[in-house]
Short mmCIF file of C-alpha atoms in Angstrom, two decimals:
data_model
loop_
_atom_site.label_atom_id
_atom_site.label_comp_id
_atom_site.label_asym_id
_atom_site.label_seq_id
_atom_site.Cartn_x
_atom_site.Cartn_y
_atom_site.Cartn_z
CA GLN A 1 -3.46 23.87 -65.91
CA VAL A 2 -3.08 26.17 -62.89
CA GLN A 3 -3.74 24.83 -59.19
CA LEU A 4 -4.58 27.25 -56.45
CA VAL A 5 -4.13 26.68 -52.73
CA GLU A 6 -5.60 29.11 -50.15
CA SER A 7 -4.43 29.13 -46.57
CA GLY A 8 -4.98 31.69 -43.72
CA GLY A 9 -8.38 31.61 -42.78
CA GLY A 10 -9.55 31.14 -39.29
CA LEU A 11 -11.91 32.50 -36.34
CA VAL A 12 -11.33 35.99 -35.38
CA GLU A 13 -13.39 38.58 -33.49
CA ALA A 14 -14.80 41.67 -34.95
CA GLY A 15 -11.97 44.50 -35.42
CA ASP A 16 -9.27 41.80 -35.93
CA SER A 17 -7.09 41.22 -38.99
CA LEU A 18 -6.15 38.08 -41.06
CA ARG A 19 -4.07 37.79 -44.06
CA LEU A 20 -5.00 35.13 -46.66
CA SER A 21 -2.71 33.76 -49.01
CA CYS A 22 -3.11 31.86 -52.26
CA ALA A 23 -0.12 29.81 -53.62
CA ALA A 24 -0.35 28.97 -57.41
CA SER A 25 1.22 26.35 -59.41
CA GLY A 26 2.53 26.94 -62.90
CA ARG A 27 5.14 28.97 -64.51
CA THR A 28 2.77 31.62 -66.10
CA PHE A 29 1.38 32.81 -62.80
CA ASN A 30 2.69 36.25 -63.42
CA ASN A 31 0.66 36.18 -66.64
CA TYR A 32 -2.68 36.00 -64.83
CA VAL A 33 -5.18 38.59 -63.25
CA MET A 34 -5.76 37.04 -60.00
CA GLY A 35 -9.01 37.42 -57.88
CA TRP A 36 -10.53 36.90 -54.47
CA PHE A 37 -14.20 35.88 -54.21
CA ARG A 38 -16.23 34.84 -51.21
CA GLN A 39 -19.31 32.92 -50.34
CA SER A 40 -21.54 32.95 -47.30
CA PRO A 41 -24.40 30.46 -46.59
CA GLY A 42 -27.44 31.32 -48.94
CA LYS A 43 -25.65 33.84 -50.95
CA GLU A 44 -24.04 34.09 -54.47
CA ARG A 45 -20.31 33.94 -54.63
CA GLU A 46 -19.21 37.50 -54.89
CA PHE A 47 -16.25 39.40 -56.11
CA VAL A 48 -13.92 40.89 -53.36
CA SER A 49 -10.80 42.08 -54.85
CA GLY A 50 -8.67 41.54 -57.94
CA ILE A 51 -5.00 42.34 -58.83
CA SER A 52 -3.66 42.71 -62.32
CA ALA A 53 -0.56 40.39 -63.52
CA SER A 54 2.04 42.97 -62.79
CA GLY A 55 0.22 44.03 -59.62
CA GLY A 56 0.04 47.63 -60.65
CA HIS A 57 -3.76 47.69 -60.77
CA THR A 58 -6.33 46.54 -58.22
CA ALA A 59 -9.82 46.47 -57.59
CA TYR A 60 -12.27 46.29 -54.66
CA ALA A 61 -15.80 45.69 -54.00
CA ASP A 62 -17.29 48.62 -51.96
CA ALA A 63 -17.94 46.53 -48.86
CA VAL A 64 -14.20 45.95 -48.30
CA LYS A 65 -12.67 49.07 -49.76
CA GLY A 66 -10.40 50.74 -47.29
CA ARG A 67 -10.12 47.64 -45.14
CA PHE A 68 -8.83 45.00 -47.56
CA THR A 69 -5.72 45.04 -49.41
CA ILE A 70 -4.70 42.75 -52.36
CA SER A 71 -1.06 41.94 -53.19
CA ARG A 72 0.91 39.53 -55.10
CA ASP A 73 4.56 38.22 -55.13
CA ASN A 74 5.15 36.72 -58.50
CA ALA A 75 8.41 35.34 -57.51
CA LYS A 76 6.80 33.11 -54.94
CA ASN A 77 3.70 32.51 -57.22
CA THR A 78 1.37 33.86 -54.39
CA VAL A 79 -1.43 36.39 -54.04
CA TYR A 80 -2.40 37.79 -50.70
CA LEU A 81 -5.46 39.31 -49.04
CA GLN A 82 -4.82 41.45 -46.12
CA MET A 83 -7.98 41.82 -44.19
CA ASN A 84 -8.35 44.72 -41.48
CA SER A 85 -11.02 45.64 -39.26
CA LEU A 86 -13.01 42.40 -40.08
CA LYS A 87 -16.96 42.56 -39.47
CA PRO A 88 -19.28 39.74 -38.87
CA GLU A 89 -20.39 40.36 -42.41
CA ASP A 90 -17.18 39.46 -43.82
CA ALA A 91 -17.60 35.79 -42.60
CA ALA A 92 -17.46 33.62 -45.57
CA ILE A 93 -15.66 30.98 -47.53
CA TYR A 94 -12.79 32.92 -49.44
CA TYR A 95 -11.92 31.57 -52.84
CA CYS A 96 -8.91 32.54 -54.81
CA ALA A 97 -9.27 32.74 -58.61
CA ALA A 98 -7.08 32.97 -61.73
CA ASP A 99 -8.18 34.71 -64.93
CA PRO A 100 -5.60 33.40 -67.74
CA LYS A 101 -7.14 35.62 -70.49
CA ASN A 102 -6.25 38.97 -69.06
CA GLN A 103 -3.14 40.50 -67.58
CA ILE A 104 -4.64 44.01 -66.83
CA LEU A 105 -8.47 44.08 -66.92
CA ILE A 106 -10.07 42.90 -63.79
CA PHE A 107 -13.54 41.38 -64.07
CA ILE A 108 -15.88 41.12 -61.09
CA SER A 109 -17.72 38.21 -62.83
CA ARG A 110 -17.14 34.68 -61.92
CA ALA A 111 -17.32 33.74 -65.34
CA ALA A 112 -14.18 35.34 -66.25
CA TYR A 113 -12.20 33.17 -63.96
CA ALA A 114 -11.06 29.67 -65.37
CA TYR A 115 -9.32 28.47 -62.13
CA TRP A 116 -10.43 28.14 -58.37
CA GLY A 117 -8.94 27.00 -55.25
CA GLN A 118 -10.74 25.01 -52.61
CA GLY A 119 -11.54 27.97 -50.39
CA THR A 120 -10.59 28.99 -46.82
CA GLN A 121 -13.15 29.55 -44.07
CA VAL A 122 -12.94 32.91 -42.43
CA THR A 123 -15.35 33.26 -39.21
CA VAL A 124 -15.80 36.64 -37.48
CA SER A 125 -17.44 36.88 -34.09
CA GLU A 126 -19.01 39.77 -32.68
#
């Protein structure tokens, strides 16, 4: 079992930055692909970014490419999402997720991720 706890969300203005963190329990964190998803009201939960177990491979949704950066610190069992140049359309609840079946392949489907955090709210004002 893996428990994930997100933090770092908040209210910011367009153009500002935020860094989200996801702290994971469990000794096998460094064996999992980790992902960030987001969900805004009335929309499906969508893939934002993912990172391989070693951190050597990353993936991003087109909407955030060039603005968001995912990283992980396996010694701290933590994955991060640095969000720059935030836009109002980035506002959502952001969820951290773990895919325990893969170490390299980063899937964009929610179904691949077995463990989820409770989410952290990001609000971006114009």
